[in-house]
PDB file of C-alpha atoms in Angstrom:
ATOM      1  CA  MET G   1       6.159  -5.124   0.944  1.00 60.00           C
ATOM      2  CA  ASN G   2       3.673  -5.104  -1.904  1.00 63.00           C
ATOM      3  CA  ASP G   3       0.145  -6.396  -2.130  1.00 72.00           C
ATOM      4  CA  LEU G   4      -0.007  -8.240   1.192  1.00 79.00           C
ATOM      5  CA  ARG G   5      -3.490  -9.497   2.022  1.00 83.00           C
ATOM      6  CA  LEU G   6      -4.489 -11.320   5.193  1.00 84.00           C
ATOM      7  CA  SER G   7      -7.842 -12.835   6.117  1.00 86.00           C
ATOM      8  CA  PHE G   8      -8.907 -13.409   9.719  1.00 85.00           C
ATOM      9  CA  SER G   9     -11.445 -16.073  10.714  1.00 89.00           C
ATOM     10  CA  ASN G  10     -12.002 -17.590  14.160  1.00 91.00           C
ATOM     11  CA  GLY G  11      -8.528 -16.621  15.339  1.00 91.00           C
ATOM     12  CA  LYS G  12      -6.781 -18.069  12.265  1.00 93.00           C
ATOM     13  CA  ILE G  13      -4.848 -15.910   9.803  1.00 92.00           C
ATOM     14  CA  VAL G  14      -4.102 -16.828   6.168  1.00 94.00           C
ATOM     15  CA  GLY G  15      -2.685 -14.713   3.383  1.00 92.00           C
ATOM     16  CA  SER G  16      -0.108 -14.102   0.712  1.00 93.00           C
ATOM     17  CA  GLY G  17       1.958 -11.335  -0.813  1.00 90.00           C
ATOM     18  CA  VAL G  18       5.120 -10.256  -2.570  1.00 91.00           C
ATOM     19  CA  ASP G  19       8.140  -8.367  -1.268  1.00 89.00           C
ATOM     20  CA  ILE G  20      11.735  -7.746  -2.341  1.00 90.00           C
ATOM     21  CA  VAL G  21      12.662 -11.413  -1.629  1.00 91.00           C
ATOM     22  CA  GLY G  22       9.758 -12.907  -3.609  1.00 91.00           C
ATOM     23  CA  GLU G  23       6.291 -14.429  -3.319  1.00 94.00           C
ATOM     24  CA  PHE G  24       5.222 -15.740   0.068  1.00 94.00           C
ATOM     25  CA  GLU G  25       2.343 -17.278   1.994  1.00 95.00           C
ATOM     26  CA  MET G  26       1.450 -16.376   5.573  1.00 94.00           C
ATOM     27  CA  ARG G  27      -0.324 -18.475   8.175  1.00 96.00           C
ATOM     28  CA  GLY G  28      -0.891 -17.740  11.818  1.00 95.00           C
ATOM     29  CA  GLN G  29      -3.105 -17.184  14.834  1.00 95.00           C
ATOM     30  CA  LEU G  30      -4.483 -14.267  16.739  1.00 91.00           C
ATOM     31  CA  LYS G  31      -5.013 -15.066  20.432  1.00 92.00           C
ATOM     32  CA  GLU G  32      -6.400 -12.157  22.428  1.00 89.00           C
ATOM     33  CA  ALA G  33      -3.708  -9.443  22.134  1.00 91.00           C
ATOM     34  CA  HIS G  34      -1.016 -11.818  20.761  1.00 94.00           C
ATOM     35  CA  ILE G  35      -0.257 -12.493  17.094  1.00 94.00           C
ATOM     36  CA  TYR G  36       1.765 -15.424  15.713  1.00 95.00           C
ATOM     37  CA  LEU G  37       2.635 -15.484  11.997  1.00 93.00           C
ATOM     38  CA  ASN G  38       4.819 -17.627   9.742  1.00 95.00           C
ATOM     39  CA  LYS G  39       5.864 -16.188   6.368  1.00 95.00           C
ATOM     40  CA  ARG G  40       7.013 -18.905   3.946  1.00 96.00           C
ATOM     41  CA  TYR G  41       8.708 -17.830   0.746  1.00 95.00           C
ATOM     42  CA  ILE G  42       7.771 -20.134  -2.123  1.00 90.00           C
ATOM     43  CA  GLY G  43      10.628 -22.645  -2.460  1.00 89.00           C
ATOM     44  CA  GLN G  44      12.746 -20.804   0.110  1.00 90.00           C
ATOM     45  CA  HIS G  45      13.015 -20.090   3.842  1.00 93.00           C
ATOM     46  CA  GLU G  46      10.421 -19.305   6.517  1.00 94.00           C
ATOM     47  CA  ILE G  47      10.259 -16.379   8.955  1.00 94.00           C
ATOM     48  CA  ALA G  48       8.419 -16.462  12.302  1.00 94.00           C
ATOM     49  CA  TYR G  49       6.766 -13.300  13.612  1.00 93.00           C
ATOM     50  CA  HIS G  50       5.531 -13.073  17.214  1.00 94.00           C
ATOM     51  CA  GLY G  51       4.047  -9.948  18.711  1.00 94.00           C
ATOM     52  CA  VAL G  52       1.378  -8.137  20.671  1.00 94.00           C
ATOM     53  CA  SER G  53      -1.243  -5.510  19.980  1.00 90.00           C
ATOM     54  CA  ALA G  54       0.076  -1.956  20.007  1.00 87.00           C
ATOM     55  CA  GLY G  55      -3.501  -0.641  19.877  1.00 84.00           C
ATOM     56  CA  GLU G  56      -5.728   0.719  17.112  1.00 81.00           C
ATOM     57  CA  GLY G  57      -5.050  -2.100  14.626  1.00 79.00           C
ATOM     58  CA  ALA G  58      -1.277  -2.129  15.056  1.00 86.00           C
ATOM     59  CA  TYR G  59       0.971  -4.998  16.138  1.00 89.00           C
ATOM     60  CA  SER G  60       4.662  -5.100  17.008  1.00 91.00           C
ATOM     61  CA  GLY G  61       7.103  -7.782  18.049  1.00 92.00           C
ATOM     62  CA  HIS G  62      10.173  -9.778  17.017  1.00 93.00           C
ATOM     63  CA  TRP G  63      10.909 -11.906  13.971  1.00 92.00           C
ATOM     64  CA  SER G  64      13.289 -14.835  13.633  1.00 94.00           C
ATOM     65  CA  ILE G  65      14.609 -17.246  11.018  1.00 93.00           C
ATOM     66  CA  GLY G  66      15.400 -20.801  12.081  1.00 86.00           C
ATOM     67  CA  GLY G  67      15.446 -19.853  15.754  1.00 79.00           C
ATOM     68  CA  TYR G  68      17.897 -16.955  15.246  1.00 86.00           C
ATOM     69  CA  SER G  69      16.545 -13.566  16.331  1.00 83.00           C
ATOM     70  CA  GLY G  70      16.291 -11.169  13.428  1.00 86.00           C
ATOM     71  CA  GLY G  71      14.906  -7.983  14.905  1.00 89.00           C
ATOM     72  CA  GLU G  72      11.773  -5.992  15.523  1.00 90.00           C
ATOM     73  CA  TRP G  73       8.726  -5.529  13.280  1.00 88.00           C
ATOM     74  CA  PHE G  74       5.610  -3.349  13.246  1.00 86.00           C
ATOM     75  CA  ILE G  75       2.486  -3.541  11.099  1.00 83.00           C
ATOM     76  CA  GLY G  76      -0.587  -1.362  10.900  1.00 80.00           C
ATOM     77  CA  ILE G  77      -3.788  -3.095   9.801  1.00 74.00           C
ATOM     78  CA  ARG G  78      -6.580  -1.401   7.932  1.00 70.00           C
ATOM     79  CA  ARG G  79      -9.776  -2.825   6.544  1.00 69.00           C
ATOM     80  CA  ALA G  80      -9.897  -3.395   2.800  1.00 65.00           C
ATOM     81  CA  GLU G  81     -12.730  -1.695   0.913  1.00 61.00           C
ATOM     82  CA  GLU G  82     -15.927  -3.454   1.869  1.00 51.00           C
ATOM     83  CA  THR G  83     -17.934  -4.555  -1.153  1.00 43.00           C
ATOM     84  CA  ASP G  84     -19.535  -7.447   0.707  1.00 44.00           C
ATOM     85  CA  VAL G  85     -19.319  -9.128   4.098  1.00 41.00           C
ATOM     86  CA  SER G  86     -15.597  -9.840   4.208  1.00 39.00           C
ATOM     87  CA  THR G  87     -12.942 -10.238   6.862  1.00 41.00           C
ATOM     88  CA  GLU G  88     -10.090  -9.490   4.476  1.00 42.00           C
ATOM     89  CA  ILE G  89      -7.688  -6.908   5.808  1.00 45.00           C
ATOM     90  CA  GLU G  90      -4.850  -5.110   4.058  1.00 45.00           C
ATOM     91  CA  VAL G  91      -1.624  -4.867   6.042  1.00 49.00           C
ATOM     92  CA  GLN G  92       1.146  -2.325   5.711  1.00 47.00           C
ATOM     93  CA  GLN G  93       4.580  -3.013   7.169  1.00 49.00           C
ATOM     94  CA  PHE G  94       6.688  -0.135   8.428  1.00 48.00           C
ATOM     95  CA  ASP G  95      10.449  -0.290   8.950  1.00 44.00           C
TER      96      ASP G  95
END
């Protein structure tokens, strides 16, 4: 996954990025230790990610497409360089 950026505000998550499939947008929610994300490829399909905090800025869970279970996922979140007051966070996905 390349150049994925997510912003967090009041429990809502918005972002975009590019991976091997193409450009996508992400939308979701963070509720306590639970994360819910939908990745929508521009003009294509959508993937749902549901997971829980694994501690220290990491989340893991399961992804699915159209209700069919696809497998497990894990992301580690780190803060982007702070040049101003920003909630933007860079995310790295590990396979």
